[in-house]
Coordinates of C-alpha atoms and ligand atoms in Angstrom, one line a residue:
M1 CA 107.1 92.5 67.7
T2 CA 107.8 91.5 71.4
F3 CA 110.1 92.7 73.5
S4 CA 111.6 93.3 76.9
I5 CA 113.1 95.9 79.2
F6 CA 114.3 95.4 82.6
G7 CA 113.9 97.8 85.5
L8 CA 114.3 97.3 89.4
A9 CA 112.0 94.6 91.1
V10 CA 110.4 95.7 94.1
S11 CA 106.9 94.7 93.7
Q12 CA 106.6 90.8 93.4
G13 CA 103.7 88.9 91.2
I14 CA 102.2 89.1 87.1
A15 CA 100.1 91.2 85.7
I16 CA 99.0 91.8 82.2
G17 CA 96.9 94.3 80.7
R18 CA 96.7 97.5 78.8
A19 CA 98.8 100.4 79.1
H20 CA 97.9 103.3 80.6
L21 CA 100.5 106.4 80.0
V22 CA 99.9 109.1 82.6
S23 CA 101.6 111.9 80.5
H24 CA 104.2 114.1 82.2
A25 CA 102.0 117.2 82.2
L26 CA 104.6 119.3 83.1
L27 CA 106.2 119.0 79.4
E28 CA 103.3 119.5 77.6
V29 CA 102.5 122.5 78.7
A30 CA 100.8 125.2 76.5
Q31 CA 102.3 128.5 76.0
Y32 CA 100.4 131.5 74.7
Q33 CA 99.1 135.0 75.0
L34 CA 95.5 135.9 75.6
R35 CA 93.6 138.6 74.0
D36 CA 92.2 140.9 76.9
K37 CA 88.6 139.5 76.0
D38 CA 90.0 136.5 77.3
V39 CA 91.5 137.2 80.6
P40 CA 87.8 136.7 83.2
A41 CA 87.4 133.7 81.7
E42 CA 91.3 132.5 82.4
L43 CA 90.9 133.4 85.5
V44 CA 87.9 131.2 86.0
R45 CA 89.6 128.2 84.3
L46 CA 92.1 128.7 87.1
D47 CA 89.9 128.8 90.0
A48 CA 88.5 125.9 88.3
A49 CA 91.3 123.9 88.2
F50 CA 92.3 124.4 91.5
A51 CA 88.9 123.0 93.1
A52 CA 89.0 120.1 91.3
A53 CA 92.8 119.2 92.0
K54 CA 91.7 119.6 95.8
A55 CA 88.7 117.7 95.4
E56 CA 90.5 114.9 94.0
L57 CA 93.3 114.9 96.9
E58 CA 90.1 115.3 99.0
S59 CA 88.7 111.9 97.5
L60 CA 91.7 110.1 98.1
R61 CA 92.5 111.5 101.6
E62 CA 89.5 109.2 102.1
E63 CA 90.1 106.8 100.4
A64 CA 93.8 106.7 102.7
S65 CA 91.9 106.7 105.7
A66 CA 90.4 102.9 105.2
P67 CA 92.9 101.2 107.5
S68 CA 94.3 98.9 104.9
S69 CA 95.5 102.1 103.5
P70 CA 99.2 102.3 104.0
S71 CA 99.8 105.5 106.8
E72 CA 102.4 107.6 105.6
L73 CA 100.2 107.8 102.7
V74 CA 97.8 110.2 104.5
V75 CA 100.4 112.8 105.4
F76 CA 101.3 112.5 102.2
L77 CA 98.4 113.7 101.1
D78 CA 98.2 116.4 104.0
L79 CA 101.1 118.0 102.9
H80 CA 99.8 118.5 99.3
T81 CA 96.1 120.0 100.0
M82 CA 98.5 122.3 102.6
I83 CA 100.7 123.0 99.5
L84 CA 97.7 123.9 97.0
S85 CA 96.4 126.3 99.3
D86 CA 99.9 128.2 99.7
P87 CA 98.8 132.0 98.0
M88 CA 102.0 132.1 96.6
L89 CA 100.7 129.0 94.0
V90 CA 97.5 130.6 94.3
D91 CA 97.8 134.2 93.8
E92 CA 100.6 135.0 92.0
P93 CA 99.3 132.8 88.6
R94 CA 96.4 135.3 88.5
V95 CA 98.9 138.1 88.6
L96 CA 100.6 136.8 85.2
I97 CA 97.9 136.1 83.8
K98 CA 96.0 139.4 84.5
E99 CA 99.2 141.5 83.9
R100 CA 101.4 139.7 81.0
R101 CA 98.2 137.4 79.2
C102 CA 100.1 134.5 80.2
N103 CA 97.4 131.5 79.5
A104 CA 96.4 129.7 83.0
E105 CA 98.8 126.8 82.4
W106 CA 101.9 128.7 81.5
A107 CA 101.8 131.2 84.6
L108 CA 101.2 128.2 86.8
V109 CA 104.6 127.2 85.5
Q110 CA 106.5 129.9 85.8
Q111 CA 105.4 130.5 89.4
M112 CA 106.3 126.1 90.2
Q113 CA 109.6 127.5 88.9
Q114 CA 110.3 130.4 91.3
V115 CA 108.8 128.2 94.0
V116 CA 110.9 125.4 93.6
A117 CA 113.9 127.7 92.5
Q118 CA 112.9 129.2 96.9
F119 CA 112.9 125.7 98.2
E120 CA 116.3 124.5 96.4
A121 CA 117.7 127.9 98.5
F122 CA 117.2 126.6 101.6
D123 CA 120.0 125.1 103.4
D124 CA 117.3 122.8 105.4
P125 CA 117.7 119.3 103.4
Y126 CA 114.0 118.2 104.2
L127 CA 112.6 121.6 103.6
R128 CA 114.3 121.3 99.9
E129 CA 113.5 118.4 99.4
R130 CA 109.6 119.7 99.6
K131 CA 110.2 121.3 95.6
Q132 CA 109.5 117.6 94.4
D133 CA 105.5 117.6 96.3
V134 CA 105.6 121.2 94.7
V135 CA 106.1 120.0 91.4
Q136 CA 103.7 117.2 91.9
V137 CA 101.0 119.8 92.9
V138 CA 101.0 122.2 90.1
E139 CA 101.2 118.6 88.0
R140 CA 98.0 117.8 89.3
V141 CA 96.1 121.6 88.9
I142 CA 97.9 120.9 84.9
K143 CA 96.3 117.5 84.1
A144 CA 92.8 119.7 85.6
L145 CA 93.2 122.6 82.9
Q146 CA 94.3 119.9 80.5
G147 CA 90.8 117.8 81.2
K148 CA 92.7 114.7 82.1
P149 CA 92.0 114.1 86.0
R150 CA 94.6 112.4 87.6
K151 CA 92.1 110.2 88.8
L152 CA 92.6 106.8 86.9
T153 CA 89.0 104.9 85.9
K154 CA 88.7 101.0 85.2
R155 CA 87.8 100.5 81.4
S156 CA 86.3 97.1 79.7
G157 CA 88.5 94.9 77.4
K158 CA 87.7 95.0 73.5
D159 CA 85.4 91.9 74.3
G160 CA 83.5 93.5 76.9
R161 CA 85.5 91.7 79.8
D162 CA 87.4 93.9 82.4
E163 CA 90.5 94.4 81.5
D164 CA 94.2 95.0 84.0
L165 CA 95.5 98.7 83.9
I166 CA 99.0 99.5 83.7
V167 CA 99.7 102.4 84.7
V168 CA 103.5 103.7 82.7
A169 CA 104.6 107.0 84.1
H170 CA 108.1 109.1 84.5
D171 CA 106.9 108.7 87.9
L172 CA 104.4 108.0 90.5
S173 CA 104.0 110.1 93.6
P174 CA 102.7 107.7 96.7
A175 CA 99.5 110.2 97.0
D176 CA 99.4 108.6 93.5
T177 CA 99.5 105.1 93.8
I178 CA 97.0 104.9 96.4
Q179 CA 94.0 105.5 93.7
F180 CA 96.0 101.8 92.2
K181 CA 94.0 99.4 95.7
N182 CA 90.2 100.3 94.7
L183 CA 90.7 101.0 90.9
K184 CA 92.1 97.4 90.8
I185 CA 95.2 98.5 89.1
G186 CA 96.9 95.4 87.7
G187 CA 100.7 96.9 88.2
F188 CA 102.9 99.7 87.4
V189 CA 106.2 101.0 85.4
T190 CA 108.0 103.5 86.1
D191 CA 111.3 105.0 84.4
L192 CA 112.1 106.7 88.0
G193 CA 112.2 105.1 91.3
G194 CA 114.6 103.1 93.5
A195 CA 113.6 99.5 95.7
T196 CA 113.3 102.1 98.6
S197 CA 111.2 104.6 97.2
H198 CA 107.8 105.4 99.2
T199 CA 106.2 104.1 95.3
A200 CA 108.2 101.1 95.8
I201 CA 106.8 100.8 99.2
V202 CA 103.6 102.0 98.7
A203 CA 103.5 99.0 96.0
R204 CA 104.3 96.3 98.0
S205 CA 102.3 97.1 100.5
L206 CA 98.9 96.9 98.2
A207 CA 100.8 93.7 96.5
I208 CA 100.9 95.2 93.7
P209 CA 103.4 94.2 90.6
A210 CA 105.1 97.1 90.3
V211 CA 108.8 97.3 88.5
V212 CA 111.1 101.2 88.6
G213 CA 114.1 102.1 87.9
M214 CA 113.8 101.4 84.2
N215 CA 115.0 104.6 82.5
H216 CA 113.7 104.9 79.4
A217 CA 110.1 102.7 79.3
R218 CA 107.6 105.4 78.7
P219 CA 108.7 106.9 75.8
L220 CA 108.7 103.3 74.3
I221 CA 105.3 102.6 75.2
Q222 CA 102.0 103.2 73.8
D223 CA 98.5 103.7 75.0
D224 CA 96.4 100.4 75.0
D225 CA 99.7 98.2 74.2
L226 CA 100.0 94.8 75.5
L227 CA 102.4 94.4 78.9
I228 CA 103.7 92.2 81.5
V229 CA 104.9 93.4 83.8
D230 CA 107.2 90.6 85.4
G231 CA 107.6 92.1 89.5
T232 CA 109.3 89.3 90.0
R233 CA 112.5 89.4 87.9
G234 CA 111.6 93.2 87.6
A235 CA 111.5 92.8 83.3
L236 CA 108.3 94.7 81.4
I237 CA 107.0 92.8 78.0
I238 CA 106.1 94.8 75.4
D239 CA 104.0 93.4 72.5
P240 CA 104.1 89.9 73.7
D241 CA 103.4 86.9 71.2
E242 CA 100.6 84.2 72.4
R243 CA 103.0 82.0 73.8
I244 CA 104.3 84.5 75.8
L245 CA 101.3 85.5 77.1
E246 CA 99.9 81.7 77.7
E247 CA 102.7 81.1 79.6
Y248 CA 101.9 83.9 81.7
R249 CA 98.2 83.6 81.8
L250 CA 99.6 80.3 83.2
K251 CA 102.0 81.7 86.0
K252 CA 99.2 83.9 87.0
T253 CA 96.5 82.2 87.7
A254 CA 98.8 80.0 89.8
L255 CA 100.5 82.3 91.5
E256 CA 96.9 84.0 92.3
L257 CA 95.8 80.2 93.1
E258 CA 98.6 80.1 95.9
R259 CA 98.0 83.3 97.6
S260 CA 94.2 82.1 98.0
K261 CA 95.6 78.9 99.7
R262 CA 97.7 81.3 102.2
K263 CA 94.9 82.5 103.4
R264 CA 94.6 79.3 105.2
L265 CA 98.0 79.3 106.9
K266 CA 97.1 82.0 109.0
T267 CA 96.4 80.3 112.0
A268 CA 99.4 77.7 111.5
K269 CA 101.9 77.3 113.8
A270 CA 105.1 78.1 111.8
A271 CA 106.9 75.1 112.5
T272 CA 109.5 73.1 109.5
L273 CA 109.1 69.7 109.0
D274 CA 111.2 68.5 111.8
G275 CA 109.9 70.5 114.4
V276 CA 111.4 73.7 114.8
E277 CA 109.2 76.5 116.0
I278 CA 110.1 79.7 113.7
S279 CA 108.9 82.8 115.3
L280 CA 107.0 85.3 112.4
Q281 CA 107.0 88.9 113.3
A282 CA 105.7 92.0 111.5
N283 CA 107.8 95.4 110.3
I284 CA 105.4 98.7 111.3
E285 CA 106.0 102.6 111.3
L286 CA 102.4 103.3 112.1
P287 CA 99.8 101.9 114.9
Q288 CA 97.6 102.4 112.0
D289 CA 99.7 99.0 110.5
M290 CA 98.1 96.9 113.0
A291 CA 95.5 96.1 111.4
D292 CA 97.8 94.6 108.5
V293 CA 99.5 92.8 111.4
K294 CA 95.9 91.4 112.7
A295 CA 95.3 90.1 109.6
V296 CA 98.2 87.7 109.7
D297 CA 98.1 87.1 113.1
A298 CA 101.6 87.9 113.6
D299 CA 103.4 86.8 116.5
G300 CA 104.7 89.9 117.5
V301 CA 105.9 93.5 116.1
G302 CA 109.7 92.6 115.7
L303 CA 110.0 96.2 114.6
F304 CA 108.5 99.8 115.0
R305 CA 110.0 102.5 113.0
T306 CA 109.6 104.9 115.4
E307 CA 111.3 107.6 113.3
F308 CA 107.9 108.0 111.4
L309 CA 105.6 109.0 114.3
F310 CA 108.5 111.7 113.7
M311 CA 108.4 112.6 109.6
N312 CA 106.3 114.9 107.3
R313 CA 105.5 117.3 110.7
D314 CA 106.4 120.4 112.0
D315 CA 105.8 119.7 115.3
L316 CA 107.4 117.2 117.3
P317 CA 105.3 114.6 119.1
D318 CA 105.7 114.4 122.8
E319 CA 106.1 112.2 125.1
D320 CA 102.3 111.6 125.3
E321 CA 101.8 111.4 122.2
Q322 CA 104.3 108.9 122.2
F323 CA 103.4 107.1 125.1
E324 CA 100.1 106.3 123.0
A325 CA 100.9 105.1 120.0
Y326 CA 103.0 102.8 121.8
K327 CA 100.5 101.8 124.4
S328 CA 98.2 101.2 121.6
V329 CA 100.5 98.9 120.0
A330 CA 101.7 97.3 123.0
K331 CA 97.4 97.0 124.0
A332 CA 96.9 95.7 120.3
M333 CA 99.5 92.5 120.8
G334 CA 97.5 91.6 123.7
G335 CA 101.1 89.9 126.0
K336 CA 102.8 89.2 122.0
P337 CA 106.4 91.0 122.2
V338 CA 106.2 94.3 120.7
T339 CA 110.0 95.7 119.5
I340 CA 109.9 99.2 119.2
R341 CA 112.9 100.7 118.6
T342 CA 113.9 103.8 119.1
L343 CA 114.6 107.3 116.7
D344 CA 116.3 106.1 113.8
I345 CA 116.3 109.8 111.9
G346 CA 119.0 110.5 109.7
A347 CA 119.6 109.3 105.9
D348 CA 116.9 109.0 103.6
K349 CA 114.7 109.3 106.8
E350 CA 114.5 113.4 108.3
A351 CA 112.6 115.0 110.5
K352 CA 112.6 119.1 110.1
A353 CA 111.4 119.5 113.7
L354 CA 114.2 117.8 115.2
R355 CA 117.1 120.3 116.5
G356 CA 119.9 120.3 115.1
A357 CA 118.9 118.4 112.0
E358 CA 121.1 120.7 109.5
R359 CA 124.0 118.9 111.0
I360 CA 122.8 115.5 109.8
Q361 CA 125.0 116.0 106.5
P362 CA 126.7 116.2 104.2
N363 CA 127.5 112.0 103.6
P364 CA 123.7 111.7 105.9
A365 CA 124.3 107.5 105.7
L366 CA 127.5 107.5 107.4
G367 CA 126.3 110.9 109.7
L368 CA 124.9 111.7 112.6
R369 CA 121.7 109.3 112.6
A370 CA 120.3 107.0 114.6
I371 CA 122.0 106.1 118.2
R372 CA 124.4 108.7 117.1
Y373 CA 121.8 111.9 116.8
C374 CA 119.9 110.9 120.0
L375 CA 123.0 110.4 121.9
A376 CA 123.6 114.3 120.6
E377 CA 120.3 115.4 121.7
P378 CA 119.5 113.5 125.1
Q379 CA 116.1 115.6 125.9
I380 CA 114.4 114.0 122.3
F381 CA 115.7 110.0 123.3
L382 CA 114.6 110.7 126.9
A383 CA 111.0 111.7 126.5
Q384 CA 111.1 109.2 124.0
L385 CA 112.8 106.2 126.2
R386 CA 110.0 107.8 129.0
A387 CA 107.0 106.9 126.3
I388 CA 108.2 103.6 125.5
L389 CA 108.8 102.5 129.1
R390 CA 105.2 103.9 130.1
A391 CA 103.6 101.7 127.2
S392 CA 105.7 98.6 128.4
H393 CA 102.9 98.2 131.6
Y394 CA 100.8 97.5 128.7
G395 CA 102.1 94.8 127.1
K396 CA 105.4 93.3 126.2
V397 CA 107.7 95.9 125.3
R398 CA 111.0 95.7 124.1
L399 CA 113.4 98.6 123.4
L400 CA 115.5 98.0 120.6
I401 CA 118.3 100.7 120.1
P402 CA 119.4 100.7 116.4
M403 CA 123.3 101.2 114.1
L404 CA 125.1 100.6 117.3
A405 CA 128.7 100.0 116.3
H406 CA 131.3 101.4 119.6
A407 CA 130.3 99.5 123.0
S408 CA 130.3 102.9 124.8
E409 CA 127.3 104.1 122.8
V410 CA 125.2 101.2 124.0
D411 CA 126.8 102.1 127.9
Q412 CA 125.5 105.5 127.0
A413 CA 122.1 104.2 126.3
L414 CA 121.9 102.2 128.7
V415 CA 122.8 105.2 131.4
L416 CA 120.4 107.3 129.6
I417 CA 117.8 104.2 129.7
E418 CA 118.4 104.3 133.9
T419 CA 117.9 107.7 134.0
A420 CA 114.5 107.4 132.2
K421 CA 113.7 104.8 134.4
T422 CA 114.5 106.8 137.4
Q423 CA 112.3 110.3 136.4
L424 CA 109.4 108.1 136.4
R425 CA 110.2 106.3 139.4
N426 CA 109.7 109.5 141.0
A427 CA 107.0 110.7 138.6
K428 CA 105.4 107.2 140.1
L429 CA 104.8 106.6 136.7
K430 CA 104.3 102.7 136.0
F431 CA 106.2 100.5 133.6
D432 CA 108.0 96.9 133.1
E433 CA 111.3 97.3 135.3
A434 CA 112.9 93.9 133.4
I435 CA 111.7 95.5 129.8
E436 CA 114.3 93.9 127.4
I437 CA 117.3 95.9 125.9
G438 CA 118.4 95.0 122.7
G439 CA 120.4 96.2 119.9
M440 CA 120.4 96.7 116.1
V441 CA 123.3 94.9 113.6
E442 CA 123.7 96.6 110.9
V443 CA 127.0 98.1 111.1
P444 CA 129.5 96.0 110.1
A445 CA 132.0 97.2 113.1
A446 CA 129.3 95.0 115.6
A447 CA 128.8 92.0 114.0
L448 CA 132.7 92.0 114.0
A449 CA 133.6 92.9 117.3
L450 CA 129.6 91.4 119.2
G451 CA 131.6 90.8 123.0
P452 CA 130.1 93.6 124.6
F453 CA 126.6 94.1 122.6
L454 CA 126.3 90.1 123.6
R455 CA 127.5 91.2 127.6
K456 CA 124.9 94.2 127.8
L457 CA 122.2 93.6 125.7
D458 CA 119.3 91.3 126.4
F459 CA 118.7 90.8 122.4
L460 CA 119.6 91.4 118.5
S461 CA 118.1 92.1 115.3
I462 CA 119.8 92.0 112.6
G463 CA 119.2 95.0 110.3
T464 CA 120.1 94.0 106.6
N465 CA 118.9 97.1 104.8
D466 CA 121.6 99.0 106.6
L467 CA 124.4 96.2 106.9
I468 CA 124.2 95.2 102.8
Q469 CA 125.1 98.9 102.3
Y470 CA 127.8 99.8 105.2
T471 CA 129.2 96.1 104.1
L472 CA 129.6 96.3 100.3
A473 CA 129.7 100.3 100.3
I474 CA 126.4 100.6 98.0
D475 CA 124.0 103.7 99.2
R476 CA 120.5 101.6 99.4
T477 CA 118.4 104.7 98.1
D478 CA 120.7 105.1 94.8
E479 CA 119.4 103.1 91.3
A480 CA 122.6 103.5 89.7
V481 CA 124.2 101.3 91.7
A482 CA 121.1 99.1 93.0
H483 CA 122.6 96.0 90.8
L484 CA 126.1 95.6 93.5
Y485 CA 123.3 96.0 96.5
D486 CA 123.5 92.3 96.7
P487 CA 122.6 90.3 100.1
L488 CA 124.2 87.2 98.7
H489 CA 128.0 88.5 98.8
P490 CA 129.6 86.5 100.9
A491 CA 130.7 89.4 103.2
V492 CA 127.1 89.8 104.1
L493 CA 126.4 86.6 104.5
R494 CA 129.1 85.8 106.8
L495 CA 128.7 88.6 108.6
I496 CA 125.0 87.6 109.3
S497 CA 125.8 83.8 110.6
L498 CA 128.1 85.0 113.1
V499 CA 125.7 87.2 113.8
I500 CA 123.2 84.3 114.2
Q501 CA 125.4 81.7 115.7
T502 CA 127.6 83.9 118.3
G503 CA 124.3 85.3 120.3
Q504 CA 122.7 82.2 119.5
R505 CA 125.3 80.6 121.2
A506 CA 125.5 83.3 124.4
G507 CA 122.0 82.8 124.6
L508 CA 120.9 85.9 123.6
S509 CA 117.6 85.8 120.9
V510 CA 118.7 86.8 117.4
S511 CA 116.4 88.6 114.7
V512 CA 116.9 89.6 111.5
C513 CA 114.3 92.4 110.5
G514 CA 115.7 93.6 107.2
E515 CA 114.0 92.8 103.7
M516 CA 115.8 89.4 103.3
A517 CA 113.5 88.3 107.0
G518 CA 110.2 88.6 103.4
D519 CA 112.4 87.8 101.0
P520 CA 111.0 84.0 100.2
R521 CA 113.9 83.6 98.1
M522 CA 116.3 83.8 101.6
T523 CA 113.8 81.6 104.2
R524 CA 115.8 78.1 103.7
L525 CA 119.3 79.9 103.9
L526 CA 117.7 82.2 107.0
L527 CA 116.6 78.8 108.5
G528 CA 119.8 76.7 107.7
I529 CA 122.4 79.9 109.2
G530 CA 119.7 79.7 112.6
L531 CA 117.2 82.2 112.0
R532 CA 114.8 81.1 114.5
V533 CA 112.9 85.1 114.3
F534 CA 112.1 86.8 111.4
S535 CA 110.1 90.2 110.9
M536 CA 108.8 91.7 107.7
H537 CA 106.0 93.5 106.5
P538 CA 102.9 92.3 107.6
A539 CA 102.2 91.1 103.7
Q540 CA 105.1 88.9 103.6
I541 CA 104.3 87.0 106.6
L542 CA 102.0 84.0 104.7
E543 CA 104.6 83.4 101.8
I544 CA 107.4 82.9 104.7
K545 CA 105.4 81.0 107.3
Q546 CA 104.6 78.6 103.7
N547 CA 108.1 78.4 103.2
I548 CA 108.6 77.1 106.4
L549 CA 106.4 74.3 106.3
M550 CA 108.1 73.0 103.7
A551 CA 111.2 73.4 105.1
D552 CA 113.9 70.7 107.1
A553 CA 115.8 72.5 108.9
A554 CA 118.4 70.5 110.0
Q555 CA 118.8 68.9 106.6
L556 CA 119.4 72.9 105.1
V557 CA 122.5 73.1 108.1
P558 CA 125.3 71.1 106.2
K559 CA 124.1 72.2 102.6
V560 CA 124.5 76.2 104.1
N561 CA 127.8 75.7 105.4
R562 CA 128.7 74.1 102.1
L563 CA 127.0 77.8 100.9
L564 CA 128.7 79.8 103.4
R565 CA 132.5 78.4 102.2
F566 CA 131.8 79.9 98.5
E567 CA 133.8 82.6 97.6
E568 CA 131.9 84.3 94.6
T569 CA 128.5 85.7 94.8
E570 CA 127.3 83.7 91.6
K571 CA 128.4 79.8 93.2
I572 CA 126.1 81.4 96.3
R573 CA 123.3 81.7 93.8
E574 CA 123.7 78.7 92.3
A575 CA 123.9 76.7 95.5
L576 CA 121.1 79.1 97.1
G577 CA 119.0 77.6 94.0
K578 CA 119.5 73.9 94.9
L579 CA 118.3 75.0 98.7
A580 CA 114.6 74.0 97.4
Ligands
PEP1 C1 117.5 97.6 108.3 O1 118.6 98.6 108.2 O2 117.4 96.3 108.2 C2 116.0 97.8 109.1 C3 115.5 97.3 109.2 O3 116.1 99.5 109.2 P1 115.9 100.5 108.4 O4 115.5 99.8 107.3 O5 114.9 101.3 108.9 O6 117.0 100.8 108.1
MG2 MG1 118.9 100.2 109.5

């Protein structure tokens, strides 16, 4: 019988295939006592499982170092390898096997519970979070003990054709997700996860249809069930009948055709039917992402989220390490703009090595994050500013400051930028004296009181992810309130329109670098509001370019103006549908 369940659509597209249930190994652990004579064999079994898990991680690490792989994964895999060889995890279960004659799985789970309890007691939120990694590593070893390796293999369908696998899991780590690339996994669904979870981010970067936050999908599905993942609507269709299947096959073929046609757009200029030129720029996290940027010939890097250089490590990247990273991106873009955002740490992005990290609490999204943190820790900020300034000698670098709300924050940041420049002049190090300084508009206060920003800064970039979070008071990482996180709320759209109109009237370039810019449903709306610079994940650029090529900017203006006057989101959504 056909039935559908819904979750959060985090990666667009359609996948049709057979369910592959990734079991929740920790829930299925056998507990028994060994006979004395079986103890040595059990120790060998445990060692073999650790070795198998290590080999799996090593092979994943190799796959993850390909230039096309999402760069954050390498650090996750390294972290998991480190945990895997931690004596607390390797040695203690051996003691439990020898002294209490527990079977290996049971011994390992007991020790994991001890380690997790220790992590939970940490004040440092970064360390507390790492308990998830411990659990994932133990789960990998348990799978090896149970003879169910985590690595998936492709298989053939009943009629001999290769079939897509749809991975169905309670939760997935980014390390698991990387396997999907080489095995051509069709799609995946998980019970847990929000739209900004790492798993969702990896899925988007690999262009695999995915639905997360489904709550109870896994218990309803059997291995080999026929499934359709509709990553655009956030739907999972189980056991579809022939009519639905045919409808989705047609949709899927049409989407694939579209995607391959789009590749031809790589070198086309992004301009509307009435000749308005649009700049399509890329968001990156690490220099390794430049391969994707090049593949779509982006007009620039509109947002370099530098905090990723600070995450998942025990030390801080010093000025020289940062300089090399920024310089490599500046050089790779060969004169196209590269917008480097200063450290936007805090909220869901943590770096344990930073001084005062324990102060980034207890409501992190409203706390000491981004520019607030940098002004509180000027030495860290100055080192980064010097690194960015030095890189400006090697390309067209622009400096972007996140989360500004007060004019005084702009003033203080500008003073520190001047200080960094003076230090470089004294040290006879070269930089672009005319480097442009911009601010992110992502706090409603900044959008509503834009005057000082217009007078003191060279450009603006609207961070819609946070602007929506702060305008609607919705935690962007919390799946429980995800249904209220709505870019089409009239308050959000009015703020975006206000910033674009006011900024451009004052002669500043204004871009959008939040997820809205890469959402094809929003392209006409943003064009009609007057947006001319879009920055998004490189994988989204060609689809947005295609929308731009088919739009008439002048005709959109009166329609969008009418839409902006609606008071209800539903009316806006209806009007948005008619913009096509
Ligand atoms: C945003 O807030 O829209 C943005 C682009 O920044 P981040 O997602 O890194 O907070
Ligand atoms: Mg932001």
